[in-house]
């Protein structure tokens, strides 16, 4: 599996409420239609007392998006597809592109526990 994680923050002038409304609806719908996508996760960043580290590692960031594909080639094809281009276009509407941090990784092991 090939995973790409994006740490993002909202564009200037957008409230957190506006950001998360767009992120959870419009952007989710577009991203989930990308061909070859195995999984897509949206994770709002916890700040303050809800955070994990002290001091906070990324206090100016709003969300972490995690895309998983079967391979790097599948990810390249997905982002080059018409659906992937729509995701990129939408991203520029509410995410500050210059501040995006990304990391790509080949997942060698994965544990999926049950919450039952």
JSON list of C-alpha atoms in Angstrom, two decimals:
[
{"chain": "A", "resi": 1, "resn": "UNK", "atom": "CA", "xyz": [0.00, 0.00, 0.00]},
{"chain": "A", "resi": 2, "resn": "UNK", "atom": "CA", "xyz": [1.09, 3.56, -0.70]},
{"chain": "A", "resi": 3, "resn": "UNK", "atom": "CA", "xyz": [-0.08, 6.35, 1.61]},
{"chain": "A", "resi": 4, "resn": "UNK", "atom": "CA", "xyz": [0.13, 10.12, 1.27]},
{"chain": "A", "resi": 5, "resn": "UNK", "atom": "CA", "xyz": [-0.62, 12.32, 4.27]},
{"chain": "A", "resi": 6, "resn": "UNK", "atom": "CA", "xyz": [-1.26, 16.06, 3.98]},
{"chain": "A", "resi": 7, "resn": "UNK", "atom": "CA", "xyz": [-1.14, 18.41, 6.95]},
{"chain": "A", "resi": 8, "resn": "UNK", "atom": "CA", "xyz": [-3.21, 21.45, 6.02]},
{"chain": "A", "resi": 9, "resn": "UNK", "atom": "CA", "xyz": [-4.47, 24.78, 7.23]},
{"chain": "A", "resi": 10, "resn": "UNK", "atom": "CA", "xyz": [-7.28, 26.96, 6.00]},
{"chain": "A", "resi": 11, "resn": "UNK", "atom": "CA", "xyz": [-6.93, 29.99, 3.78]},
{"chain": "A", "resi": 12, "resn": "UNK", "atom": "CA", "xyz": [-6.79, 33.41, 5.39]},
{"chain": "A", "resi": 13, "resn": "UNK", "atom": "CA", "xyz": [-10.19, 34.85, 6.14]},
{"chain": "A", "resi": 14, "resn": "UNK", "atom": "CA", "xyz": [-11.95, 31.49, 6.47]},
{"chain": "A", "resi": 15, "resn": "UNK", "atom": "CA", "xyz": [-13.32, 30.50, 9.86]},
{"chain": "A", "resi": 16, "resn": "UNK", "atom": "CA", "xyz": [-12.71, 27.06, 11.32]},
{"chain": "A", "resi": 17, "resn": "UNK", "atom": "CA", "xyz": [-16.41, 26.34, 11.01]},
{"chain": "A", "resi": 18, "resn": "UNK", "atom": "CA", "xyz": [-16.43, 27.23, 7.30]},
{"chain": "A", "resi": 19, "resn": "UNK", "atom": "CA", "xyz": [-13.28, 25.19, 6.72]},
{"chain": "A", "resi": 20, "resn": "UNK", "atom": "CA", "xyz": [-14.58, 22.03, 8.39]},
{"chain": "A", "resi": 21, "resn": "UNK", "atom": "CA", "xyz": [-18.00, 22.28, 6.75]},
{"chain": "A", "resi": 22, "resn": "UNK", "atom": "CA", "xyz": [-16.36, 22.37, 3.31]},
{"chain": "A", "resi": 23, "resn": "UNK", "atom": "CA", "xyz": [-13.76, 19.74, 4.25]},
{"chain": "A", "resi": 24, "resn": "UNK", "atom": "CA", "xyz": [-16.32, 17.24, 5.59]},
{"chain": "A", "resi": 25, "resn": "UNK", "atom": "CA", "xyz": [-18.81, 17.66, 2.75]},
{"chain": "A", "resi": 26, "resn": "UNK", "atom": "CA", "xyz": [-17.62, 18.97, -0.61]},
{"chain": "A", "resi": 27, "resn": "UNK", "atom": "CA", "xyz": [-13.99, 17.92, -0.33]},
{"chain": "A", "resi": 28, "resn": "UNK", "atom": "CA", "xyz": [-14.82, 14.50, 1.11]},
{"chain": "A", "resi": 29, "resn": "UNK", "atom": "CA", "xyz": [-17.27, 13.82, -1.70]},
{"chain": "A", "resi": 30, "resn": "UNK", "atom": "CA", "xyz": [-14.71, 14.79, -4.36]},
{"chain": "A", "resi": 31, "resn": "UNK", "atom": "CA", "xyz": [-11.79, 12.92, -2.80]},
{"chain": "A", "resi": 32, "resn": "UNK", "atom": "CA", "xyz": [-13.77, 9.73, -2.24]},
{"chain": "A", "resi": 33, "resn": "UNK", "atom": "CA", "xyz": [-14.49, 9.51, -5.99]},
{"chain": "A", "resi": 34, "resn": "UNK", "atom": "CA", "xyz": [-10.81, 9.29, -6.98]},
{"chain": "A", "resi": 35, "resn": "UNK", "atom": "CA", "xyz": [-10.13, 6.12, -8.98]},
{"chain": "A", "resi": 36, "resn": "UNK", "atom": "CA", "xyz": [-7.99, 3.54, -7.24]},
{"chain": "A", "resi": 37, "resn": "UNK", "atom": "CA", "xyz": [-8.44, 5.05, -3.79]},
{"chain": "A", "resi": 38, "resn": "UNK", "atom": "CA", "xyz": [-8.36, 2.31, -1.15]},
{"chain": "A", "resi": 39, "resn": "UNK", "atom": "CA", "xyz": [-9.11, 4.57, 1.82]},
{"chain": "A", "resi": 40, "resn": "UNK", "atom": "CA", "xyz": [-9.40, 8.25, 2.67]},
{"chain": "A", "resi": 41, "resn": "UNK", "atom": "CA", "xyz": [-9.31, 9.63, 6.20]},
{"chain": "A", "resi": 42, "resn": "UNK", "atom": "CA", "xyz": [-9.99, 13.14, 7.45]},
{"chain": "A", "resi": 43, "resn": "UNK", "atom": "CA", "xyz": [-8.64, 14.04, 10.87]},
{"chain": "A", "resi": 44, "resn": "UNK", "atom": "CA", "xyz": [-9.20, 17.46, 12.42]},
{"chain": "A", "resi": 45, "resn": "UNK", "atom": "CA", "xyz": [-6.14, 18.46, 14.43]},
{"chain": "A", "resi": 46, "resn": "UNK", "atom": "CA", "xyz": [-6.63, 18.61, 18.21]},
{"chain": "A", "resi": 47, "resn": "UNK", "atom": "CA", "xyz": [-5.37, 21.76, 19.88]},
{"chain": "A", "resi": 48, "resn": "UNK", "atom": "CA", "xyz": [-4.92, 22.93, 23.44]},
{"chain": "A", "resi": 49, "resn": "UNK", "atom": "CA", "xyz": [-5.94, 20.50, 26.17]},
{"chain": "A", "resi": 50, "resn": "UNK", "atom": "CA", "xyz": [-7.17, 18.05, 23.53]},
{"chain": "A", "resi": 51, "resn": "UNK", "atom": "CA", "xyz": [-3.74, 17.79, 21.93]},
{"chain": "A", "resi": 52, "resn": "UNK", "atom": "CA", "xyz": [-1.16, 15.10, 22.52]},
{"chain": "A", "resi": 53, "resn": "UNK", "atom": "CA", "xyz": [2.14, 17.01, 22.71]},
{"chain": "A", "resi": 54, "resn": "UNK", "atom": "CA", "xyz": [3.28, 19.95, 24.78]},
{"chain": "A", "resi": 55, "resn": "UNK", "atom": "CA", "xyz": [4.05, 22.30, 23.24]},
{"chain": "A", "resi": 56, "resn": "UNK", "atom": "CA", "xyz": [1.83, 21.62, 20.27]},
{"chain": "A", "resi": 57, "resn": "UNK", "atom": "CA", "xyz": [3.73, 20.38, 17.25]},
{"chain": "A", "resi": 58, "resn": "UNK", "atom": "CA", "xyz": [1.62, 22.14, 14.62]},
{"chain": "A", "resi": 59, "resn": "UNK", "atom": "CA", "xyz": [-0.51, 24.81, 16.31]},
{"chain": "A", "resi": 60, "resn": "UNK", "atom": "CA", "xyz": [-1.33, 26.63, 13.05]},
{"chain": "A", "resi": 61, "resn": "UNK", "atom": "CA", "xyz": [-2.69, 23.59, 11.22]},
{"chain": "A", "resi": 62, "resn": "UNK", "atom": "CA", "xyz": [-6.29, 22.46, 10.98]},
{"chain": "A", "resi": 63, "resn": "UNK", "atom": "CA", "xyz": [-6.46, 18.98, 9.50]},
{"chain": "A", "resi": 64, "resn": "UNK", "atom": "CA", "xyz": [-4.63, 15.85, 8.43]},
{"chain": "A", "resi": 65, "resn": "UNK", "atom": "CA", "xyz": [-5.82, 14.09, 5.26]},
{"chain": "A", "resi": 66, "resn": "UNK", "atom": "CA", "xyz": [-4.63, 10.55, 4.56]},
{"chain": "A", "resi": 67, "resn": "UNK", "atom": "CA", "xyz": [-5.00, 8.93, 1.13]},
{"chain": "A", "resi": 68, "resn": "UNK", "atom": "CA", "xyz": [-4.15, 5.24, 0.62]},
{"chain": "A", "resi": 69, "resn": "UNK", "atom": "CA", "xyz": [-3.67, 3.54, -2.74]},
{"chain": "A", "resi": 70, "resn": "UNK", "atom": "CA", "xyz": [-2.42, 0.10, -3.76]},
{"chain": "A", "resi": 71, "resn": "UNK", "atom": "CA", "xyz": [0.77, 1.62, -5.23]},
{"chain": "A", "resi": 72, "resn": "UNK", "atom": "CA", "xyz": [2.58, 4.85, -6.10]},
{"chain": "A", "resi": 73, "resn": "UNK", "atom": "CA", "xyz": [1.48, 4.35, -9.70]},
{"chain": "A", "resi": 74, "resn": "UNK", "atom": "CA", "xyz": [-2.16, 4.13, -8.63]},
{"chain": "A", "resi": 75, "resn": "UNK", "atom": "CA", "xyz": [-1.77, 7.36, -6.64]},
{"chain": "A", "resi": 76, "resn": "UNK", "atom": "CA", "xyz": [-0.16, 9.13, -9.60]},
{"chain": "A", "resi": 77, "resn": "UNK", "atom": "CA", "xyz": [-2.98, 7.98, -11.88]},
{"chain": "A", "resi": 78, "resn": "UNK", "atom": "CA", "xyz": [-5.65, 9.04, -9.38]},
{"chain": "A", "resi": 79, "resn": "UNK", "atom": "CA", "xyz": [-4.30, 12.56, -8.94]},
{"chain": "A", "resi": 80, "resn": "UNK", "atom": "CA", "xyz": [-3.85, 12.90, -12.73]},
{"chain": "A", "resi": 81, "resn": "UNK", "atom": "CA", "xyz": [-7.43, 11.77, -13.40]},
{"chain": "A", "resi": 82, "resn": "UNK", "atom": "CA", "xyz": [-10.33, 14.19, -13.94]},
{"chain": "A", "resi": 83, "resn": "UNK", "atom": "CA", "xyz": [-11.50, 13.37, -10.39]},
{"chain": "A", "resi": 84, "resn": "UNK", "atom": "CA", "xyz": [-8.04, 14.07, -8.99]},
{"chain": "A", "resi": 85, "resn": "UNK", "atom": "CA", "xyz": [-7.86, 17.39, -10.81]},
{"chain": "A", "resi": 86, "resn": "UNK", "atom": "CA", "xyz": [-11.20, 18.35, -9.24]},
{"chain": "A", "resi": 87, "resn": "UNK", "atom": "CA", "xyz": [-9.75, 17.54, -5.80]},
{"chain": "A", "resi": 88, "resn": "UNK", "atom": "CA", "xyz": [-6.73, 19.77, -6.48]},
{"chain": "A", "resi": 89, "resn": "UNK", "atom": "CA", "xyz": [-8.96, 22.57, -7.78]},
{"chain": "A", "resi": 90, "resn": "UNK", "atom": "CA", "xyz": [-11.19, 22.34, -4.73]},
{"chain": "A", "resi": 91, "resn": "UNK", "atom": "CA", "xyz": [-8.19, 22.26, -2.38]},
{"chain": "A", "resi": 92, "resn": "UNK", "atom": "CA", "xyz": [-7.16, 25.73, -3.52]},
{"chain": "A", "resi": 93, "resn": "UNK", "atom": "CA", "xyz": [-10.55, 27.10, -2.50]},
{"chain": "A", "resi": 94, "resn": "UNK", "atom": "CA", "xyz": [-10.15, 26.44, 1.21]},
{"chain": "A", "resi": 95, "resn": "UNK", "atom": "CA", "xyz": [-6.63, 25.16, 1.95]},
{"chain": "A", "resi": 96, "resn": "UNK", "atom": "CA", "xyz": [-3.53, 27.35, 1.98]},
{"chain": "A", "resi": 97, "resn": "UNK", "atom": "CA", "xyz": [-1.45, 25.48, -0.63]},
{"chain": "A", "resi": 98, "resn": "UNK", "atom": "CA", "xyz": [1.95, 27.07, 0.23]},
{"chain": "A", "resi": 99, "resn": "UNK", "atom": "CA", "xyz": [1.71, 25.85, 3.84]},
{"chain": "A", "resi": 100, "resn": "UNK", "atom": "CA", "xyz": [0.76, 22.23, 3.05]},
{"chain": "A", "resi": 101, "resn": "UNK", "atom": "CA", "xyz": [3.11, 19.63, 4.50]},
{"chain": "A", "resi": 102, "resn": "UNK", "atom": "CA", "xyz": [3.07, 16.21, 2.90]},
{"chain": "A", "resi": 103, "resn": "UNK", "atom": "CA", "xyz": [4.67, 12.86, 3.45]},
{"chain": "A", "resi": 104, "resn": "UNK", "atom": "CA", "xyz": [4.45, 9.72, 1.34]},
{"chain": "A", "resi": 105, "resn": "UNK", "atom": "CA", "xyz": [5.12, 6.23, 2.62]},
{"chain": "A", "resi": 106, "resn": "UNK", "atom": "CA", "xyz": [4.95, 2.60, 1.60]},
{"chain": "A", "resi": 107, "resn": "UNK", "atom": "CA", "xyz": [2.90, 0.85, 4.26]},
{"chain": "A", "resi": 108, "resn": "UNK", "atom": "CA", "xyz": [4.63, -2.40, 5.15]},
{"chain": "A", "resi": 109, "resn": "UNK", "atom": "CA", "xyz": [2.46, -3.44, 8.10]},
{"chain": "A", "resi": 110, "resn": "UNK", "atom": "CA", "xyz": [-0.99, -2.50, 9.23]},
{"chain": "A", "resi": 111, "resn": "UNK", "atom": "CA", "xyz": [-3.12, -3.53, 12.17]},
{"chain": "A", "resi": 112, "resn": "UNK", "atom": "CA", "xyz": [-6.88, -3.05, 12.01]},
{"chain": "A", "resi": 113, "resn": "UNK", "atom": "CA", "xyz": [-8.38, -3.80, 15.40]},
{"chain": "A", "resi": 114, "resn": "UNK", "atom": "CA", "xyz": [-12.05, -4.09, 16.02]},
{"chain": "A", "resi": 115, "resn": "UNK", "atom": "CA", "xyz": [-13.79, -1.58, 18.29]},
{"chain": "A", "resi": 116, "resn": "UNK", "atom": "CA", "xyz": [-16.51, -4.16, 19.06]}
]
